[in-house]
């Protein structure tokens, strides 16, 4: 099973398109939306949140939550996309169907290219939806070999076979870094740019933090600043 998964990941990774730095810049129109996504689980089901903001201004619009059956694929380290990716995809499909919402950029709590086989969940989702994606993770899968500075917005590259596949990024002084990598149809420098632009005051990227808070409250049956969308 592992060998089959590895081959499948490698085949799909070959389809991922990452633009060279400086070649591609996202230019948002007033109506373009950026979706930041997270997932929470209970014993019985999964909840997926999608935080929506305007790409041009960063203005928060709403946070939507959908409920799903638990994944049938067992979780395996290194194959997170196969476990959680279908939930993210299903949430976006529901929002498209119910709200006619098609984002111009999707940011996920997880990795993109900074993965041992260059195929994290942001890559998997990007291929499925054919929309630019970025991965923002709390823990690394690829270590940074250059010392990360202590100042706000310090960056150290994540190297895999001498290729820069992402960065360790200190979002604020005195906090642990987060890890940014492109998923699909975007460049690394554009990925860093958009995370810096909309980051906020906390360690965690602010739209992901909002998505995390919403989905945790939904999983506990609590109300909050989110709207539940029933399939």
mmCIF file of C-alpha atoms in Angstrom:
data_model
loop_
_atom_site.group_PDB
_atom_site.id
_atom_site.type_symbol
_atom_site.label_atom_id
_atom_site.label_comp_id
_atom_site.label_asym_id
_atom_site.label_seq_id
_atom_site.Cartn_x
_atom_site.Cartn_y
_atom_site.Cartn_z
ATOM 1 C CA UNK A 1 0.000 0.000 0.000
ATOM 2 C CA UNK A 2 2.799 2.438 0.912
ATOM 3 C CA UNK A 3 4.664 1.792 -2.348
ATOM 4 C CA UNK A 4 1.461 2.376 -4.330
ATOM 5 C CA UNK A 5 0.811 5.618 -2.447
ATOM 6 C CA UNK A 6 4.391 6.772 -3.025
ATOM 7 C CA UNK A 7 4.095 6.135 -6.763
ATOM 8 C CA UNK A 8 0.730 7.881 -6.906
ATOM 9 C CA UNK A 9 2.080 10.885 -5.022
ATOM 10 C CA UNK A 10 5.115 11.093 -7.279
ATOM 11 C CA UNK A 11 2.917 10.899 -10.394
ATOM 12 C CA UNK A 12 0.583 13.630 -9.112
ATOM 13 C CA UNK A 13 3.519 15.744 -7.914
ATOM 14 C CA UNK A 14 4.778 15.793 -11.496
ATOM 15 C CA UNK A 15 1.523 17.554 -12.490
ATOM 16 C CA UNK A 16 1.912 20.343 -9.927
ATOM 17 C CA UNK A 17 2.825 23.708 -11.446
ATOM 18 C CA UNK A 18 4.931 26.032 -9.337
ATOM 19 C CA UNK A 19 5.872 29.293 -11.002
ATOM 20 C CA UNK A 20 9.430 30.647 -10.763
ATOM 21 C CA UNK A 21 9.869 33.500 -8.314
ATOM 22 C CA UNK A 22 9.091 36.843 -9.886
ATOM 23 C CA UNK A 23 7.186 35.314 -12.803
ATOM 24 C CA UNK A 24 3.669 35.190 -11.404
ATOM 25 C CA UNK A 25 1.691 37.616 -9.258
ATOM 26 C CA UNK A 26 -1.913 37.199 -8.218
ATOM 27 C CA UNK A 27 -3.931 40.305 -9.046
ATOM 28 C CA UNK A 28 -7.270 40.333 -7.268
ATOM 29 C CA UNK A 29 -10.405 42.109 -8.402
ATOM 30 C CA UNK A 30 -12.799 43.610 -5.852
ATOM 31 C CA UNK A 31 -15.056 40.559 -5.943
ATOM 32 C CA UNK A 32 -12.289 37.923 -5.725
ATOM 33 C CA UNK A 33 -12.289 35.787 -2.585
ATOM 34 C CA UNK A 34 -9.471 34.113 -0.650
ATOM 35 C CA UNK A 35 -10.484 30.978 1.279
ATOM 36 C CA UNK A 36 -8.491 29.768 4.289
ATOM 37 C CA UNK A 37 -9.434 26.298 5.507
ATOM 38 C CA UNK A 38 -9.149 24.076 8.585
ATOM 39 C CA UNK A 39 -10.720 20.860 9.912
ATOM 40 C CA UNK A 40 -11.810 19.580 13.339
ATOM 41 C CA UNK A 41 -13.051 16.125 14.279
ATOM 42 C CA UNK A 42 -15.428 14.550 16.752
ATOM 43 C CA UNK A 43 -15.961 10.835 17.311
ATOM 44 C CA UNK A 44 -18.834 10.865 14.823
ATOM 45 C CA UNK A 45 -18.038 13.398 12.109
ATOM 46 C CA UNK A 46 -15.707 16.039 10.713
ATOM 47 C CA UNK A 47 -16.252 19.790 10.470
ATOM 48 C CA UNK A 48 -14.552 21.921 7.825
ATOM 49 C CA UNK A 49 -14.300 25.694 8.028
ATOM 50 C CA UNK A 50 -13.676 28.092 5.173
ATOM 51 C CA UNK A 51 -12.771 31.645 6.153
ATOM 52 C CA UNK A 52 -13.565 34.122 3.361
ATOM 53 C CA UNK A 53 -11.890 37.480 2.838
ATOM 54 C CA UNK A 54 -11.551 39.883 -0.058
ATOM 55 C CA UNK A 55 -8.296 39.256 -1.866
ATOM 56 C CA UNK A 56 -7.806 42.880 -2.795
ATOM 57 C CA UNK A 57 -8.221 44.394 0.667
ATOM 58 C CA UNK A 58 -8.049 41.519 3.157
ATOM 59 C CA UNK A 59 -11.476 42.499 4.506
ATOM 60 C CA UNK A 60 -13.141 39.582 6.334
ATOM 61 C CA UNK A 61 -16.440 38.584 4.729
ATOM 62 C CA UNK A 62 -17.624 35.468 6.583
ATOM 63 C CA UNK A 63 -16.557 32.079 7.880
ATOM 64 C CA UNK A 64 -18.555 29.066 6.749
ATOM 65 C CA UNK A 65 -18.609 25.619 8.350
ATOM 66 C CA UNK A 66 -19.741 22.352 6.773
ATOM 67 C CA UNK A 67 -20.210 18.925 8.373
ATOM 68 C CA UNK A 68 -18.979 15.656 6.826
ATOM 69 C CA UNK A 69 -18.657 11.959 7.474
ATOM 70 C CA UNK A 70 -15.342 10.884 8.966
ATOM 71 C CA UNK A 71 -12.639 9.911 6.452
ATOM 72 C CA UNK A 72 -12.644 6.236 5.502
ATOM 73 C CA UNK A 73 -8.944 6.339 4.591
ATOM 74 C CA UNK A 74 -6.782 5.680 7.681
ATOM 75 C CA UNK A 75 -4.416 8.500 8.614
ATOM 76 C CA UNK A 76 -0.753 7.852 7.790
ATOM 77 C CA UNK A 77 2.099 10.274 8.367
ATOM 78 C CA UNK A 78 3.248 11.696 5.040
ATOM 79 C CA UNK A 79 -0.108 10.947 3.379
ATOM 80 C CA UNK A 80 -2.212 13.600 5.077
ATOM 81 C CA UNK A 81 -3.679 14.737 1.744
ATOM 82 C CA UNK A 82 -5.484 11.427 1.288
ATOM 83 C CA UNK A 83 -7.052 11.699 4.744
ATOM 84 C CA UNK A 84 -8.119 15.331 4.950
ATOM 85 C CA UNK A 85 -7.941 16.531 1.356
ATOM 86 C CA UNK A 86 -11.313 15.047 0.310
ATOM 87 C CA UNK A 87 -12.986 16.899 3.197
ATOM 88 C CA UNK A 88 -11.589 20.240 2.004
ATOM 89 C CA UNK A 89 -12.638 19.463 -1.551
ATOM 90 C CA UNK A 90 -16.159 18.508 -0.478
ATOM 91 C CA UNK A 91 -16.509 21.718 1.547
ATOM 92 C CA UNK A 92 -15.517 23.844 -1.460
ATOM 93 C CA UNK A 93 -17.958 21.923 -3.647
ATOM 94 C CA UNK A 94 -20.781 22.592 -1.167
ATOM 95 C CA UNK A 95 -19.948 26.308 -1.020
ATOM 96 C CA UNK A 96 -19.864 26.473 -4.790
ATOM 97 C CA UNK A 97 -23.216 24.719 -5.068
ATOM 98 C CA UNK A 98 -24.982 26.617 -2.293
ATOM 99 C CA UNK A 99 -23.352 30.044 -2.547
ATOM 100 C CA UNK A 100 -21.873 30.064 -6.073
ATOM 101 C CA UNK A 101 -18.529 30.710 -4.371
ATOM 102 C CA UNK A 102 -15.373 30.005 -6.358
ATOM 103 C CA UNK A 103 -12.240 31.362 -4.636
ATOM 104 C CA UNK A 104 -9.293 32.873 -6.459
ATOM 105 C CA UNK A 105 -6.841 31.521 -3.850
ATOM 106 C CA UNK A 106 -7.108 28.759 -1.239
ATOM 107 C CA UNK A 107 -4.819 28.620 1.817
ATOM 108 C CA UNK A 108 -4.768 25.424 3.862
ATOM 109 C CA UNK A 109 -3.495 24.431 7.292
ATOM 110 C CA UNK A 110 -0.827 22.040 6.026
ATOM 111 C CA UNK A 111 2.059 21.747 3.594
ATOM 112 C CA UNK A 112 2.423 22.275 -0.110
ATOM 113 C CA UNK A 113 5.724 21.562 -1.839
ATOM 114 C CA UNK A 114 7.593 21.316 1.512
ATOM 115 C CA UNK A 115 6.876 17.591 1.753
ATOM 116 C CA UNK A 116 9.267 14.614 1.372
ATOM 117 C CA UNK A 117 7.709 13.806 -2.039
ATOM 118 C CA UNK A 118 6.867 17.439 -2.858
ATOM 119 C CA UNK A 119 3.182 16.667 -2.559
ATOM 120 C CA UNK A 120 1.496 18.016 0.542
ATOM 121 C CA UNK A 121 -2.213 18.610 0.978
ATOM 122 C CA UNK A 122 -2.083 22.058 -0.671
ATOM 123 C CA UNK A 123 -0.659 20.427 -3.819
ATOM 124 C CA UNK A 124 -3.318 17.695 -3.788
ATOM 125 C CA UNK A 125 -6.158 20.206 -3.368
ATOM 126 C CA UNK A 126 -4.716 22.581 -5.956
ATOM 127 C CA UNK A 127 -4.689 19.834 -8.577
ATOM 128 C CA UNK A 128 -8.270 18.864 -7.752
ATOM 129 C CA UNK A 129 -9.693 22.401 -7.997
ATOM 130 C CA UNK A 130 -7.231 23.951 -10.501
ATOM 131 C CA UNK A 131 -6.953 27.074 -8.349
ATOM 132 C CA UNK A 132 -3.809 28.610 -6.766
ATOM 133 C CA UNK A 133 -3.125 27.102 -3.331
ATOM 134 C CA UNK A 134 -0.709 27.760 -0.469
ATOM 135 C CA UNK A 135 0.197 25.575 2.497
ATOM 136 C CA UNK A 136 0.801 27.141 5.923
ATOM 137 C CA UNK A 137 1.821 24.623 8.590
ATOM 138 C CA UNK A 138 2.677 24.762 12.274
ATOM 139 C CA UNK A 139 5.321 22.012 12.147
ATOM 140 C CA UNK A 140 7.924 21.214 9.463
ATOM 141 C CA UNK A 141 8.318 18.088 7.366
ATOM 142 C CA UNK A 142 11.479 19.488 5.759
ATOM 143 C CA UNK A 143 14.045 21.029 8.167
ATOM 144 C CA UNK A 144 15.622 24.414 7.533
ATOM 145 C CA UNK A 145 19.413 24.179 7.457
ATOM 146 C CA UNK A 146 20.086 27.907 7.713
ATOM 147 C CA UNK A 147 19.587 29.616 11.060
ATOM 148 C CA UNK A 148 16.313 31.513 11.294
ATOM 149 C CA UNK A 149 16.588 35.077 12.561
ATOM 150 C CA UNK A 150 14.759 36.183 15.695
ATOM 151 C CA UNK A 151 13.057 39.223 14.195
ATOM 152 C CA UNK A 152 9.541 39.529 12.810
ATOM 153 C CA UNK A 153 9.219 38.178 9.242
ATOM 154 C CA UNK A 154 12.611 36.428 9.396
ATOM 155 C CA UNK A 155 12.862 33.685 6.768
ATOM 156 C CA UNK A 156 14.997 30.568 6.325
ATOM 157 C CA UNK A 157 14.674 28.298 3.256
ATOM 158 C CA UNK A 158 13.487 24.702 3.456
ATOM 159 C CA UNK A 159 15.706 22.588 1.214
ATOM 160 C CA UNK A 160 14.954 19.235 -0.388
ATOM 161 C CA UNK A 161 17.656 17.797 -2.664
ATOM 162 C CA UNK A 162 19.152 21.298 -2.816
ATOM 163 C CA UNK A 163 15.859 22.762 -4.050
ATOM 164 C CA UNK A 164 14.080 25.449 -2.029
ATOM 165 C CA UNK A 165 10.583 24.038 -1.484
ATOM 166 C CA UNK A 166 9.333 26.470 1.154
ATOM 167 C CA UNK A 167 10.411 28.655 4.051
ATOM 168 C CA UNK A 168 10.394 28.765 7.812
ATOM 169 C CA UNK A 169 8.764 32.097 8.635
ATOM 170 C CA UNK A 170 8.849 33.850 12.006
ATOM 171 C CA UNK A 171 5.569 35.726 11.937
ATOM 172 C CA UNK A 172 6.319 37.762 15.062
ATOM 173 C CA UNK A 173 9.314 38.334 17.301
ATOM 174 C CA UNK A 174 9.693 35.735 20.038
ATOM 175 C CA UNK A 175 7.331 33.121 18.558
ATOM 176 C CA UNK A 176 8.000 29.766 16.937
ATOM 177 C CA UNK A 177 8.073 29.831 13.143
ATOM 178 C CA UNK A 178 5.361 28.685 10.783
ATOM 179 C CA UNK A 179 6.117 26.961 7.475
ATOM 180 C CA UNK A 180 5.002 28.330 4.114
ATOM 181 C CA UNK A 181 5.126 26.501 0.800
ATOM 182 C CA UNK A 182 3.383 26.835 -2.558
ATOM 183 C CA UNK A 183 0.756 24.228 -3.410
ATOM 184 C CA UNK A 184 -0.172 24.741 -7.065
ATOM 185 C CA UNK A 185 -0.376 27.524 -9.670
ATOM 186 C CA UNK A 186 1.641 29.988 -7.591
ATOM 187 C CA UNK A 187 5.274 30.837 -6.855
ATOM 188 C CA UNK A 188 7.100 30.665 -3.544
ATOM 189 C CA UNK A 189 7.657 34.419 -3.401
ATOM 190 C CA UNK A 190 3.965 35.059 -4.102
ATOM 191 C CA UNK A 191 3.056 32.568 -1.352
ATOM 192 C CA UNK A 192 5.244 34.419 1.140
ATOM 193 C CA UNK A 193 3.889 37.772 -0.016
ATOM 194 C CA UNK A 194 0.237 36.881 0.599
ATOM 195 C CA UNK A 195 0.889 35.308 3.986
ATOM 196 C CA UNK A 196 2.825 38.396 5.095
ATOM 197 C CA UNK A 197 0.178 40.744 3.698
ATOM 198 C CA UNK A 198 -2.727 39.238 5.633
ATOM 199 C CA UNK A 199 -0.905 37.744 8.594
ATOM 200 C CA UNK A 200 -2.190 39.557 11.678
ATOM 201 C CA UNK A 201 -0.829 39.885 15.214
ATOM 202 C CA UNK A 202 -0.561 36.246 16.261
ATOM 203 C CA UNK A 203 1.862 33.450 15.419
ATOM 204 C CA UNK A 204 -0.738 31.672 13.291
ATOM 205 C CA UNK A 205 -1.856 33.215 9.995
ATOM 206 C CA UNK A 206 -4.961 35.209 10.968
ATOM 207 C CA UNK A 207 -7.464 33.746 8.451
ATOM 208 C CA UNK A 208 -6.358 30.212 9.409
ATOM 209 C CA UNK A 209 -6.725 31.198 13.072
ATOM 210 C CA UNK A 210 -10.288 32.368 12.428
ATOM 211 C CA UNK A 211 -11.039 29.160 10.531
ATOM 212 C CA UNK A 212 -9.582 27.101 13.392
ATOM 213 C CA UNK A 213 -11.647 28.914 16.029
ATOM 214 C CA UNK A 214 -14.841 28.518 14.005
ATOM 215 C CA UNK A 215 -14.427 24.824 13.332
ATOM 216 C CA UNK A 216 -13.510 24.059 16.936
ATOM 217 C CA UNK A 217 -16.632 25.842 18.168
ATOM 218 C CA UNK A 218 -18.782 24.049 15.597
ATOM 219 C CA UNK A 219 -17.351 20.674 16.665
ATOM 220 C CA UNK A 220 -18.357 21.493 20.265
ATOM 221 C CA UNK A 221 -21.842 22.604 19.222
ATOM 222 C CA UNK A 222 -21.058 26.197 20.179
ATOM 223 C CA UNK A 223 -22.126 29.319 18.323
ATOM 224 C CA UNK A 224 -19.627 31.861 17.063
ATOM 225 C CA UNK A 225 -18.682 34.110 14.151
ATOM 226 C CA UNK A 226 -19.438 31.508 11.529
ATOM 227 C CA UNK A 227 -22.341 30.378 9.356
ATOM 228 C CA UNK A 228 -23.220 26.680 9.113
ATOM 229 C CA UNK A 229 -23.948 25.500 5.574
ATOM 230 C CA UNK A 230 -25.926 22.278 5.338
ATOM 231 C CA UNK A 231 -25.259 20.034 2.377
#
